[in-house]
Short mmCIF file of C-alpha atoms and ligand atoms in Angstrom, two decimals:
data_model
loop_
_atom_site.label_atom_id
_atom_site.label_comp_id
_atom_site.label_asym_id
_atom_site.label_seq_id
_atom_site.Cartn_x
_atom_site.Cartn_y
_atom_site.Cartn_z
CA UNK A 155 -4.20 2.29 -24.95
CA UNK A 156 -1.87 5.38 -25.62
CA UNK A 157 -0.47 6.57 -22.29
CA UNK A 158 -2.92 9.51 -20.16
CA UNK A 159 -1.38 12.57 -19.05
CA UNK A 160 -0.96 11.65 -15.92
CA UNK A 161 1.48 8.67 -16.80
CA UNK A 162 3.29 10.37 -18.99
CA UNK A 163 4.32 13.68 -16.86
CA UNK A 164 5.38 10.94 -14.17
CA UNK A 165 7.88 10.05 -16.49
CA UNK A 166 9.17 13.18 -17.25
CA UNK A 167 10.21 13.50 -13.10
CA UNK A 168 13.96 13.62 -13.28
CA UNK A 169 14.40 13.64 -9.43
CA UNK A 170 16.19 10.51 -8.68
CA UNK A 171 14.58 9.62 -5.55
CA UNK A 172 12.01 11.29 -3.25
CA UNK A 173 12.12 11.56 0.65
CA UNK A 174 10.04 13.93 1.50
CA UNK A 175 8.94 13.31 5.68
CA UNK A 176 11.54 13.55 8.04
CA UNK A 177 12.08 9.91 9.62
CA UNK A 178 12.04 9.80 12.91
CA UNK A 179 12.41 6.45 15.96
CA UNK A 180 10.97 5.56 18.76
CA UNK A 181 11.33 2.65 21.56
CA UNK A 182 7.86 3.88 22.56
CA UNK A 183 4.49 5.91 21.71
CA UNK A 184 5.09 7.31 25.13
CA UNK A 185 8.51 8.75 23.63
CA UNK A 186 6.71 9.79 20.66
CA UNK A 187 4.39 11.55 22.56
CA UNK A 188 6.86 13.45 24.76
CA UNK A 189 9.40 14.65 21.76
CA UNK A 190 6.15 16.06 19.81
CA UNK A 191 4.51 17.24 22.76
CA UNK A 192 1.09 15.93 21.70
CA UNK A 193 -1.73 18.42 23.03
CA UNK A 194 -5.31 19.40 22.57
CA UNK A 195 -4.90 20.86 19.20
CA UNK A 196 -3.58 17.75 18.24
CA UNK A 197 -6.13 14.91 16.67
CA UNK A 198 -4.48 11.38 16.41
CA UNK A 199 -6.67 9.21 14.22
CA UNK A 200 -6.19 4.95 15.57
CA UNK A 201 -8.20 2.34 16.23
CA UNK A 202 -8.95 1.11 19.93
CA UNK A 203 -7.51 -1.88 19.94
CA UNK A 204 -4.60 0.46 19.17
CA UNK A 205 -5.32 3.10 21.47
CA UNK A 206 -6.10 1.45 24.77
CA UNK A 207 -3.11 -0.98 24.98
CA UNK A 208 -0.44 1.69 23.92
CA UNK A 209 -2.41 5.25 24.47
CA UNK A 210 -4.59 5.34 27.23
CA UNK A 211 -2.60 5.15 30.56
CA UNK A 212 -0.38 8.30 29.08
CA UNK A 213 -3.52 10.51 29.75
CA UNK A 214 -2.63 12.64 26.86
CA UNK A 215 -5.10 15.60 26.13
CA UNK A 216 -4.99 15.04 21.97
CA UNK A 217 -8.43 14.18 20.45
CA UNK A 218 -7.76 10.29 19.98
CA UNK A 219 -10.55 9.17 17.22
CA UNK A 220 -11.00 5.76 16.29
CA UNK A 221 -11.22 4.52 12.31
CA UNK A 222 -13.43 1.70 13.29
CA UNK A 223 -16.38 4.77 13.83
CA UNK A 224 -16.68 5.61 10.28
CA UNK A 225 -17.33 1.90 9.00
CA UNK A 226 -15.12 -0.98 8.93
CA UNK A 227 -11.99 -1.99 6.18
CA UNK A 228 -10.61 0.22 3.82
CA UNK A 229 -11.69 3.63 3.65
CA UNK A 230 -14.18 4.80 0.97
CA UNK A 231 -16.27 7.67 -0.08
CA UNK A 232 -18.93 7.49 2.44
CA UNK A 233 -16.34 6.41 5.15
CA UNK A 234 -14.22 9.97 4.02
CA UNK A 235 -17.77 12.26 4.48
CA UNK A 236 -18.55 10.65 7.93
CA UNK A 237 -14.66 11.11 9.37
CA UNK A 238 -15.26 14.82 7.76
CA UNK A 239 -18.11 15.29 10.19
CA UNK A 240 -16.40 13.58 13.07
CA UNK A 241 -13.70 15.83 12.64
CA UNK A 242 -14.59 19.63 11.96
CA UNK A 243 -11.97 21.12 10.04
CA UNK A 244 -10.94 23.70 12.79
CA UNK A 245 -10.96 21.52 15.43
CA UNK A 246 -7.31 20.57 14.86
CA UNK A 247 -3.92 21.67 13.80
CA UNK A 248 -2.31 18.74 13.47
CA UNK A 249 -2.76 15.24 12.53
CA UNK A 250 -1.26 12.08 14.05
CA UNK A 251 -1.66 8.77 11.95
CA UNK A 252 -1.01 5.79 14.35
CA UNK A 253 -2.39 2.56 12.64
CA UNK A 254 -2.17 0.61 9.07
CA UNK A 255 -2.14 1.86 5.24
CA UNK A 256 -5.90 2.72 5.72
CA UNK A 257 -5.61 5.17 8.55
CA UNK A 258 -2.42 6.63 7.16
CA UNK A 259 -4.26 7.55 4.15
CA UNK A 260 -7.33 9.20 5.65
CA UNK A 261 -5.18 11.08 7.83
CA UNK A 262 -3.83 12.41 4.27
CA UNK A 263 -6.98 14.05 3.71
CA UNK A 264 -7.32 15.26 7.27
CA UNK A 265 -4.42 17.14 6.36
CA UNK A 266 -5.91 18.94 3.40
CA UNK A 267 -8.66 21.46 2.80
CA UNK A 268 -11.87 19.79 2.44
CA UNK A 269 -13.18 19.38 -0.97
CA UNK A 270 -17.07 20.00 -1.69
CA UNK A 271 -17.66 15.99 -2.67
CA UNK A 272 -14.77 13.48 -2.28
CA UNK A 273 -15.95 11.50 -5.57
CA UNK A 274 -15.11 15.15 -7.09
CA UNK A 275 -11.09 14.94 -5.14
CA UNK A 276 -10.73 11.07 -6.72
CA UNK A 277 -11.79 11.88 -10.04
CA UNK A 278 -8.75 15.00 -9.93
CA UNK A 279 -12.10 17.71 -10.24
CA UNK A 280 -11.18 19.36 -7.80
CA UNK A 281 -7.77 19.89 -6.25
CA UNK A 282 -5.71 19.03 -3.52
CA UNK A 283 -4.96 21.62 -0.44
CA UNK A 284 -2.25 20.53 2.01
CA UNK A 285 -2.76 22.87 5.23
CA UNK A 286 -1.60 21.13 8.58
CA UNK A 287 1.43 18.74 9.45
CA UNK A 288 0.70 15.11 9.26
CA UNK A 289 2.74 12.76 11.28
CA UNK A 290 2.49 9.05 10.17
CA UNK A 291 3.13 6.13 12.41
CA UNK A 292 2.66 2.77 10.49
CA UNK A 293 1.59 -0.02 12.81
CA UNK A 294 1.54 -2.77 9.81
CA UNK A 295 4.47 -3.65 7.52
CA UNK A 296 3.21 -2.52 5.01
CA UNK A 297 1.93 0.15 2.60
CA UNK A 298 5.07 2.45 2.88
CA UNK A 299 1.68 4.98 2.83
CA UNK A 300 3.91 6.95 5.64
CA UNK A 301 6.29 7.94 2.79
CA UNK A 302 4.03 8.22 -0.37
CA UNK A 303 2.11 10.61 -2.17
CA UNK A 304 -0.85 8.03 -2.81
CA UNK A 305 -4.54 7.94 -0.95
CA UNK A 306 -6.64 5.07 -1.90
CA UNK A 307 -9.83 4.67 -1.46
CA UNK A 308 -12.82 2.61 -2.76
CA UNK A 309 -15.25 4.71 -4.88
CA UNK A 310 -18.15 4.96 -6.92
CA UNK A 311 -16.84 3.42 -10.16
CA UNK A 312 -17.03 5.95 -13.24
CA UNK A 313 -17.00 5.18 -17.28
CA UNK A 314 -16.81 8.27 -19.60
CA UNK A 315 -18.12 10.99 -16.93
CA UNK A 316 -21.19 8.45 -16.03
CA UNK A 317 -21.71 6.18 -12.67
CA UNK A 318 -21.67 2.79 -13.22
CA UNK A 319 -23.18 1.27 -10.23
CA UNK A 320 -20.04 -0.32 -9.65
CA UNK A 321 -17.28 0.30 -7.28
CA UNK A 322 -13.10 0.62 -7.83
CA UNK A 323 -10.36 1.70 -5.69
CA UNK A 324 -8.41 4.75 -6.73
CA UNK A 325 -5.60 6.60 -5.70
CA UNK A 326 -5.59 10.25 -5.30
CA UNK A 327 -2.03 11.24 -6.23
CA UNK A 328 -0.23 14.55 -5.03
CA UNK A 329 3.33 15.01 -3.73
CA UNK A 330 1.26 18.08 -1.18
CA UNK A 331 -0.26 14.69 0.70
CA UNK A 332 2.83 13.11 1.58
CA UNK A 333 3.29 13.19 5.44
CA UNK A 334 5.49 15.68 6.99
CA UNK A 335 7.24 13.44 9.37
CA UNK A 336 7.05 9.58 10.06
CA UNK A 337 7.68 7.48 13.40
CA UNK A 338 9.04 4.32 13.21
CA UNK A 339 7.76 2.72 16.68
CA UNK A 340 7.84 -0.84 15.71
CA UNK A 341 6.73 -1.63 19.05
CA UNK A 342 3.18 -1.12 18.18
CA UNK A 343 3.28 -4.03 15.83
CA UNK A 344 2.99 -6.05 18.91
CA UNK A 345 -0.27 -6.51 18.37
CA UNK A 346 -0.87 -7.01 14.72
CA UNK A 347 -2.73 -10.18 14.06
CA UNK A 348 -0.32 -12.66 12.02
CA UNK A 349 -3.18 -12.20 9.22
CA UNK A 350 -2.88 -8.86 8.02
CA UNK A 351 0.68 -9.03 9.00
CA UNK A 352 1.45 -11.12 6.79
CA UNK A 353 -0.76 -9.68 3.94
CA UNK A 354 0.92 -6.77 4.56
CA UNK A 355 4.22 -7.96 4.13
CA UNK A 356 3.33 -9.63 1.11
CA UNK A 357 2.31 -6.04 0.15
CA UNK A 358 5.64 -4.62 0.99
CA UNK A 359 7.51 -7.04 -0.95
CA UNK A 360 5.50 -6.60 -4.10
CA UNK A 361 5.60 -3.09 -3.74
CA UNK A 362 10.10 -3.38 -3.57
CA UNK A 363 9.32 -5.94 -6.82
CA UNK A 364 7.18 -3.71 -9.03
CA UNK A 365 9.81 -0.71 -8.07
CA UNK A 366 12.85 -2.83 -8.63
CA UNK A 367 11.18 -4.48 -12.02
CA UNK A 368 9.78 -0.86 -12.95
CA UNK A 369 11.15 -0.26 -16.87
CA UNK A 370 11.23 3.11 -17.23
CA UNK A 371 10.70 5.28 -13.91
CA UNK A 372 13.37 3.38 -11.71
CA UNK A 373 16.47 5.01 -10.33
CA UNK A 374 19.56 4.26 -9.46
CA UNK A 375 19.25 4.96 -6.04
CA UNK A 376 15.14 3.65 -5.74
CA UNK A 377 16.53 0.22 -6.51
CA UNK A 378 18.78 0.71 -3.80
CA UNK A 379 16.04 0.73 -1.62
CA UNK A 380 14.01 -1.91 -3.10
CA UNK A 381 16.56 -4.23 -3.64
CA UNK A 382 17.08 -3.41 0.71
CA UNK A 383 13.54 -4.17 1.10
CA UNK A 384 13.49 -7.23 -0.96
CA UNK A 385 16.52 -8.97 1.47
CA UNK A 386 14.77 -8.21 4.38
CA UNK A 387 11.48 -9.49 3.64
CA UNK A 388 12.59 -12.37 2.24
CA UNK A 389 15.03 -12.87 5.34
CA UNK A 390 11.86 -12.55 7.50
CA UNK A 391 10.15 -14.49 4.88
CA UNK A 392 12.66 -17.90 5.61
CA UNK A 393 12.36 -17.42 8.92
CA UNK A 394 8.27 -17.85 9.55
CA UNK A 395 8.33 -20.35 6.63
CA UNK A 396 11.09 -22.35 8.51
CA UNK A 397 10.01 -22.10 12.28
CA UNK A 398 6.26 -20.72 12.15
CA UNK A 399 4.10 -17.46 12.80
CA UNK A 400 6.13 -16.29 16.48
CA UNK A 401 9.21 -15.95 13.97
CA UNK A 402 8.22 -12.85 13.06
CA UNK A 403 8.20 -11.15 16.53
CA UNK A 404 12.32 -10.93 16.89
CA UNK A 405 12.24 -9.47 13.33
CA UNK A 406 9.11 -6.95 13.71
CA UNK A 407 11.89 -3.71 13.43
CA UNK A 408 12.99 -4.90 10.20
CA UNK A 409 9.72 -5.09 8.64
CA UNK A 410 9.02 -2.30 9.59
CA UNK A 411 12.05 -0.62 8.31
CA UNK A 412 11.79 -2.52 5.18
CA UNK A 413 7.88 -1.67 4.53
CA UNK A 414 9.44 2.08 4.53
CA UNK A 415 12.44 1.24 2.17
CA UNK A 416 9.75 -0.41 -0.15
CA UNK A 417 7.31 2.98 0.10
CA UNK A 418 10.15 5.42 -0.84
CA UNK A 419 11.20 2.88 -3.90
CA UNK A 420 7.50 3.11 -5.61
CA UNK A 421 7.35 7.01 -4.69
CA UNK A 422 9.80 7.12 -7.41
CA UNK A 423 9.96 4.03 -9.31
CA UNK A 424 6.07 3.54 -9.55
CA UNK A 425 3.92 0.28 -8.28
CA UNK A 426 2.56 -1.79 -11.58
CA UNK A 427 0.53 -4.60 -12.99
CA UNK A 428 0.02 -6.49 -10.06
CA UNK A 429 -1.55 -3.22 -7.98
CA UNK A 430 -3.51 -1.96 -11.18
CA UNK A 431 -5.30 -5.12 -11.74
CA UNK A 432 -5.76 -5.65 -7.61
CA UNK A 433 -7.37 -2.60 -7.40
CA UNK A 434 -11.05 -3.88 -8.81
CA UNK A 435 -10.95 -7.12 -7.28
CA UNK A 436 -10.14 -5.00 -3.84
CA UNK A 437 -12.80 -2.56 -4.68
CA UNK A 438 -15.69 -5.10 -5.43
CA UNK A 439 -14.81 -7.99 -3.35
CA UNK A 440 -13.54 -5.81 -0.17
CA UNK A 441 -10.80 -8.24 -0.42
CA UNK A 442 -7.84 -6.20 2.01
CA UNK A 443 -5.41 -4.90 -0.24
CA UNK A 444 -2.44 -7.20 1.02
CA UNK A 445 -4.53 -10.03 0.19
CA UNK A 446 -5.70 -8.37 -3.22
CA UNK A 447 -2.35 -8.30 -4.43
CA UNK A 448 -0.94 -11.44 -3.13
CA UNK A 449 -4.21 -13.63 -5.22
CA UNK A 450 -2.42 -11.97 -8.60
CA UNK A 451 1.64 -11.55 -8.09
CA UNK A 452 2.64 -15.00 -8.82
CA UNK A 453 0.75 -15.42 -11.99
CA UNK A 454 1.90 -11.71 -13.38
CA UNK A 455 5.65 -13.13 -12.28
CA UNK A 456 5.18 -15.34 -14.19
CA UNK A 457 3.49 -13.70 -17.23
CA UNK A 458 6.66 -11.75 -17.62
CA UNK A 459 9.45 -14.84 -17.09
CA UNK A 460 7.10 -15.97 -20.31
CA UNK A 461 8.11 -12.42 -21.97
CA UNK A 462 12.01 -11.79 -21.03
CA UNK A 463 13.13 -13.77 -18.60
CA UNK A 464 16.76 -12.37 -18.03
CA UNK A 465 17.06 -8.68 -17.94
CA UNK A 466 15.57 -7.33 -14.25
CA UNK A 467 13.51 -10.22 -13.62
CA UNK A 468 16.93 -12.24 -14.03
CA UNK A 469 18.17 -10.01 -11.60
CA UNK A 470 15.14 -10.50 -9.01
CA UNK A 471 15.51 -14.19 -9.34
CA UNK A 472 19.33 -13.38 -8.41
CA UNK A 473 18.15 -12.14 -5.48
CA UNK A 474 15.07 -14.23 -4.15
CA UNK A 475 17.65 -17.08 -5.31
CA UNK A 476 20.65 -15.78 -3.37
CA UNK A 477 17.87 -14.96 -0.46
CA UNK A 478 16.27 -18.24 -0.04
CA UNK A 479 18.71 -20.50 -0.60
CA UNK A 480 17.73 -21.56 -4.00
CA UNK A 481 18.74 -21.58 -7.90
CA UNK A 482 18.12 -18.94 -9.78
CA UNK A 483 16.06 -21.42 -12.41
CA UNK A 484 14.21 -22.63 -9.47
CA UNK A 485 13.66 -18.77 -7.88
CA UNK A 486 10.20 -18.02 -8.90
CA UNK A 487 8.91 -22.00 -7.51
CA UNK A 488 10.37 -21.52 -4.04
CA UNK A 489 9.13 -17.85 -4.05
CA UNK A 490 5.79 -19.47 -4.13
CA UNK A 491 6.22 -22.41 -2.14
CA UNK A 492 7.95 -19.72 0.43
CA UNK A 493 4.85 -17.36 0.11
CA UNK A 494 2.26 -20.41 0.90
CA UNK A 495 3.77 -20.57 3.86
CA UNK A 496 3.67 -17.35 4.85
CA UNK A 497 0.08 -16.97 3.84
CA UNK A 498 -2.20 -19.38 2.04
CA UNK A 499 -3.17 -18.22 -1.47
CA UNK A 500 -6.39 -18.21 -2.27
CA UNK A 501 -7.45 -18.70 -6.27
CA UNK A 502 -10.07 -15.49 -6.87
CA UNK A 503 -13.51 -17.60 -6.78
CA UNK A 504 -13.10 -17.70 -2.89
CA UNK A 505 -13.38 -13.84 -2.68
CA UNK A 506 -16.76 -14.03 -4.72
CA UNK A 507 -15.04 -13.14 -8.45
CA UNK A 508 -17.01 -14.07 -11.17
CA UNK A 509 -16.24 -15.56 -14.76
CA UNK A 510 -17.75 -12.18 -16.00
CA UNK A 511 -15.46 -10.18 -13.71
CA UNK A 512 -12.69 -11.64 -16.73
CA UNK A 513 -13.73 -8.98 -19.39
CA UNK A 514 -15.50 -6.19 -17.00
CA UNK A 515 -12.36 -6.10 -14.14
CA UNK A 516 -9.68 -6.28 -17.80
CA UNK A 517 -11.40 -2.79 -18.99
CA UNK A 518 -11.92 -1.44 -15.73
CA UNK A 519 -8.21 -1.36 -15.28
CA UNK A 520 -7.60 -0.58 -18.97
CA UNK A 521 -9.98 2.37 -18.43
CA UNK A 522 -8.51 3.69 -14.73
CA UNK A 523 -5.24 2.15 -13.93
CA UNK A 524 -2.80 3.43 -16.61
CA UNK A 525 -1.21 5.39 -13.86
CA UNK A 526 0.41 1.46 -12.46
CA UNK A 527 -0.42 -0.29 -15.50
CA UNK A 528 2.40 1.73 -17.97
CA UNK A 529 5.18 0.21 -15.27
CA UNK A 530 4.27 -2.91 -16.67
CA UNK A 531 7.74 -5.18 -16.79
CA UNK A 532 6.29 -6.13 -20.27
CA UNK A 533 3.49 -4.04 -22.64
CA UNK A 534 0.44 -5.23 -21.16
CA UNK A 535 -2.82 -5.27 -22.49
CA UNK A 536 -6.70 -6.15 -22.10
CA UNK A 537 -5.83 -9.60 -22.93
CA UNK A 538 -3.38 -10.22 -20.74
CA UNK A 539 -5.35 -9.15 -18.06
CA UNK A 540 -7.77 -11.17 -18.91
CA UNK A 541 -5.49 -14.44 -18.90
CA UNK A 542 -4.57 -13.39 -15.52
CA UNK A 543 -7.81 -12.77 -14.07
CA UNK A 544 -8.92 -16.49 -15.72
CA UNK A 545 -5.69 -18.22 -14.57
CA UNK A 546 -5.91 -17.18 -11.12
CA UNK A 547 -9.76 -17.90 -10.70
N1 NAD B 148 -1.09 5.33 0.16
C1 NAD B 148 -0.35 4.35 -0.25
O1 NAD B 148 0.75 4.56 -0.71
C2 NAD B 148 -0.88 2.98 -0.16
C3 NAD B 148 -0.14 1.92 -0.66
C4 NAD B 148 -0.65 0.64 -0.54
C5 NAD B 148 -1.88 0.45 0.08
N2 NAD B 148 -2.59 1.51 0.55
C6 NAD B 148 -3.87 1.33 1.25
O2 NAD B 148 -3.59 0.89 2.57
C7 NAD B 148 -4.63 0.04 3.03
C8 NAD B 148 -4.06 -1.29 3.47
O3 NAD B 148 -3.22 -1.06 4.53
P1 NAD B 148 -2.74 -2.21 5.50
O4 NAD B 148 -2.33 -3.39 4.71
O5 NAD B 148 -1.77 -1.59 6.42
O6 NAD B 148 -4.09 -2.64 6.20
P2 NAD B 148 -5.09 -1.90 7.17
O7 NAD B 148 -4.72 -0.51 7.42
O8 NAD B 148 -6.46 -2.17 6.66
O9 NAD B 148 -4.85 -2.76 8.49
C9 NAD B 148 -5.07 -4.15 8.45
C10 NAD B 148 -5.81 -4.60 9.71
O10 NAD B 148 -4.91 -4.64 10.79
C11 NAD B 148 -5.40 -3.88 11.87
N3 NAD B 148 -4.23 -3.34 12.58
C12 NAD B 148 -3.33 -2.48 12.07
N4 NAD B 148 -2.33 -2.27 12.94
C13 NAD B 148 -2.61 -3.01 14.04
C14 NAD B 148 -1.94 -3.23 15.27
N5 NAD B 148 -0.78 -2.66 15.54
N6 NAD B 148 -2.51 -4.06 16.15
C15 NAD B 148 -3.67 -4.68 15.89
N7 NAD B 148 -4.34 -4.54 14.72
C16 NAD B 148 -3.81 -3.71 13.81
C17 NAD B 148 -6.29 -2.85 11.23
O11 NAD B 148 -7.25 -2.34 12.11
C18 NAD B 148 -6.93 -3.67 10.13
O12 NAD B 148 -8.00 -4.43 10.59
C19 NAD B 148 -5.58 -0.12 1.90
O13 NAD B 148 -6.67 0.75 2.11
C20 NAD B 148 -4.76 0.26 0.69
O14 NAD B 148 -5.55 0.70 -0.36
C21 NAD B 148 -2.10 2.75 0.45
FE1 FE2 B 149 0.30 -1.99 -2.01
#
C-alpha cells in the first residue's frame, strides 16, 4: 500500500527530538499536591485503589474521579461519552492524570474541547481543541503516554466510510494533546500488581526497540533515549529474571524513568510493526495492550533478523547482548528466554484469536495502521502479517 498522508507528513518533521511537558519529581503525591496547589477547580482523574492509599488522608478539595466508573480496561468510545457526562466541561480548569497509559490518555481528551461524537475525533472528522493544562502522573512503567501526542482507544471498526460491526484500537494523533507537565512520583508504583507491571515494561521496552530500529524517522538524539531506555529495562529485566518478582521494587524509579525515555524516543522516532499489528488483537480480544504487544514482538524480531540481520538490529543485539550477558549471535534467544521470565508468553489462541483473524486482523492493519506500519525495520506487507499472526497462534 502507497504511504497515507498522514505517514508521509510525519516524515517530513525535521525537529530532531520533541519534549514538549515540563518534567517534574516528586518523593510524594503529597509533594505533588502542595507545589501545584491542587484545588476545587482542579479534577484529578485515578482509580481508587489509587486514590485511597495515596490521596485520601491529604483531604484535598480537587474533584478526584475514578476510571473504574466509566467501565473497566482500556478506554473506548462508549467509556469516552460516559466520562464526558461525569465530567461537565466547565466544571474544571485543570486536569490531573494519576494512574496507567489508559487514564493518561482520557485525561488527553479531558483537556480538549469536546467533539459532537468521539467516533467522529478517531476517524480525524472533526478536530482536536487543546483548552486546559493537563498534568500527567504515570503510575505504570509504561506507555510513555505522559510525553506523547497519541490517545488510543478501542472503537467501532470502519472500512471505506462504513461500520463493520467490528472493533479496532486507534490512536488519535495531535502534538495539541500532549500533556503540559509530567510528575515522576515513582512511589505510586508501590502498588502496581507484578502483572501489568510487567506487561507494561514489556511495553516500554518495545516501544525504545521500534524507536531505536525505526528506518527513517529516528534521530540522533531519539536513539539516545531509546538506547537509555533499552539498558535500563533490560538491567531491571536480569534482575527479576535472576532473583524473582520483589526484584523489581529497589528498581521501581528506573522504570519509571526509563518508560519516559522510551515515550519521548517514539514521539519522534515513531512505534512500528509490532504496535500496528497489536492494535486488532487488543481491540477484539480486550487483550491489555502490554500483553498485546508482548504475544507478537519476538516473532516480528525475528521476521526482520530473517531480512537484514546486521545494520540496527545488529546494533540492538549489541546491546541486549552487552546487557544480558550474552553473545550477540545468541541475543535475540536469551531476549526471549529473559522475557519468559519476566512474563509468560502466551501463543494468540489463549486470548480467543481465530484462524480467520489471519486474513481479516492482516487487512485491518493494512487498511488503518500505516501510521506504525511504514516504521517497519523491513517493507512489510499483508503477507507478512499474516505469517505472523499464524506463527504466533
Ligand atoms: N498514548 C500513548 O502514547 C500510548 C502508548 C501506549 C499505550 N497506550 C495506551 O495505554 C493503555 C495501557 O496502559 P498501561 O499499560 O499503563 O495499562 P493500564 O492503564 O490499563 O493499567 C494497567 C492496570 O494496572 C492498574 N494500575 C495502574 N497503576 C496502578 C497502581 N499504581 N497501583 C495499582 N494498580 C494500578 C490499572 O488500573 C489497570 O488495571 C492502553 O489503553 C494503550 O492503548 C497509550
Ligand atoms: Fe505501547
Amino acid at each position: 500500500m502507497a504511504m497515507d498522508a498522514f505517514s508521509a507528513s510525519l516524515m517530513k518533521d525535521k525537529r530532531e527530538i520533541v519534549i514538549a511537558p515540563t518534567i517534574y519529581k516528586f518523593d510524594t503525591f503529597g509533594a505533588f499536591a502542595e507545589e501545584f496547589k491542587l484545588g476545587e477547580r482542579d479534577v484529578v482523574l485515578t482509580n481508587e485503589f489509587i486514590y485511597k492509599p495515596f490521596m485520601e488522608e491529604l483531604g484535598l478539595k480537587s474533584k478526584f474521579v475514578f476510571q473504574e466508573k466509566f467501565g473497566a480496561g482500556e478506554p473506548s468510545e462508549a467509556m469516552i461519552e460516559t466520562m464526558y457526562e461525569a465530567i461537565p466541561y466547565d466544571s474544571y480548569d485543570r486536569v490531573i492524570a494519576v494512574g496507567g497509559g489508559a487514564i493518561m490518555d482520557l485525561c488527553k481528551l479531558l483537556g480538549c474541547k469536546r467533539p459532537t461524537s468521539v467516533h467522529e475525533l478517531y476517524f480525524k472528522r472533526e478536530p482536536v481543541v487543546h483548552e486546559k493544562e493537563v498534568i500527567a502522573i504515570p503510575t505504570t512503567c509504561g506507555t510513555g503516554s505522559e510525553v506523547t501526542n497519541i490517545s488510543v482507544a478501542i472503537v467501532k471498526d470502519e472500512k471505506d466510510g462504513k461500520l463493520t460491526g467490528g472493533d479496532t484500537k486507534l490512536g488519535l494523533v495531535s502534538d495539541d494533546i500532549i500533556p503540559n507537565k509530567v510528575c515522576l512520583v515513582p512511589d505510586l508504583l508501590k502498588t502496581l500488581p507484578y502483572k501489568p507491571f510487567a506487561a507494561s515494561a514489556i511495553d516500554a521496552l518495545i516501544h525504545a526497540t521500534e524507536s531505536f530500529l525505526s528506518p527513517h524517522r529516528k534521530t540522533v538524539t531519539s536513539e539516545m533515549f531509546s538506547v537509555k531506555a533499552m539498558e535500563m529495562i533490560l538491567e531491571g529485566f536480569r534482575r527479576i529474571a535472576l532473583e524473582g518478582p520483589d526484584a523489581r521494587m529497589d528498581y521501581l524509579g528506573e522504570f519509571v524513568h526509563a518508560s519516559l525515555f522510551a515515550g519521548i524516543a517514539f514521539l519522534k522516532a515513531g512505534c512500528a510493526t509490532v504496535h500496528g499489528m497489536s492494535f486488532p488483537l487488543g481491540g477484539t480480544y480486550h487483550v491489555p495492550h502490554g500483553e498485546s504487544n508482548y504475544a507478537l514482538f519476538g516473532k516480528i524480531l525475528e521476521m526482520y533478523d530473517e531480512y537484514e540481520p546486521a545494520g540496527e538490529l545488529g546494533k540492538f543485539k549489541e546491546i541486549v547482548a552487552r546487557c544480558l550477558g550474552c553473545t550477540k549471535e545468541d541475543a535475540l534467544r536469551t531476549l526471549n528466554v529473559t522475557l519468559e521470565k519476566v512474563l509468560h508468553l502466551k501463543p494468540l489462541h489463549e486470548y480467543g484469536f481465530k484462524e480467520e483473524d489471519v486474513k481479516a486482523f492482516a487487512l485491518s492493519v493494512d487498511a488503518n495502521q500505516q501510521r506504525l506500519i511504514t516504521n517497519s525495520y523491513r517493507p512489510w506487507s499483508i503477507e507478512l502479517s499474516e505469517r505472523v499472526y499464524k506463527e504466533c497462534f
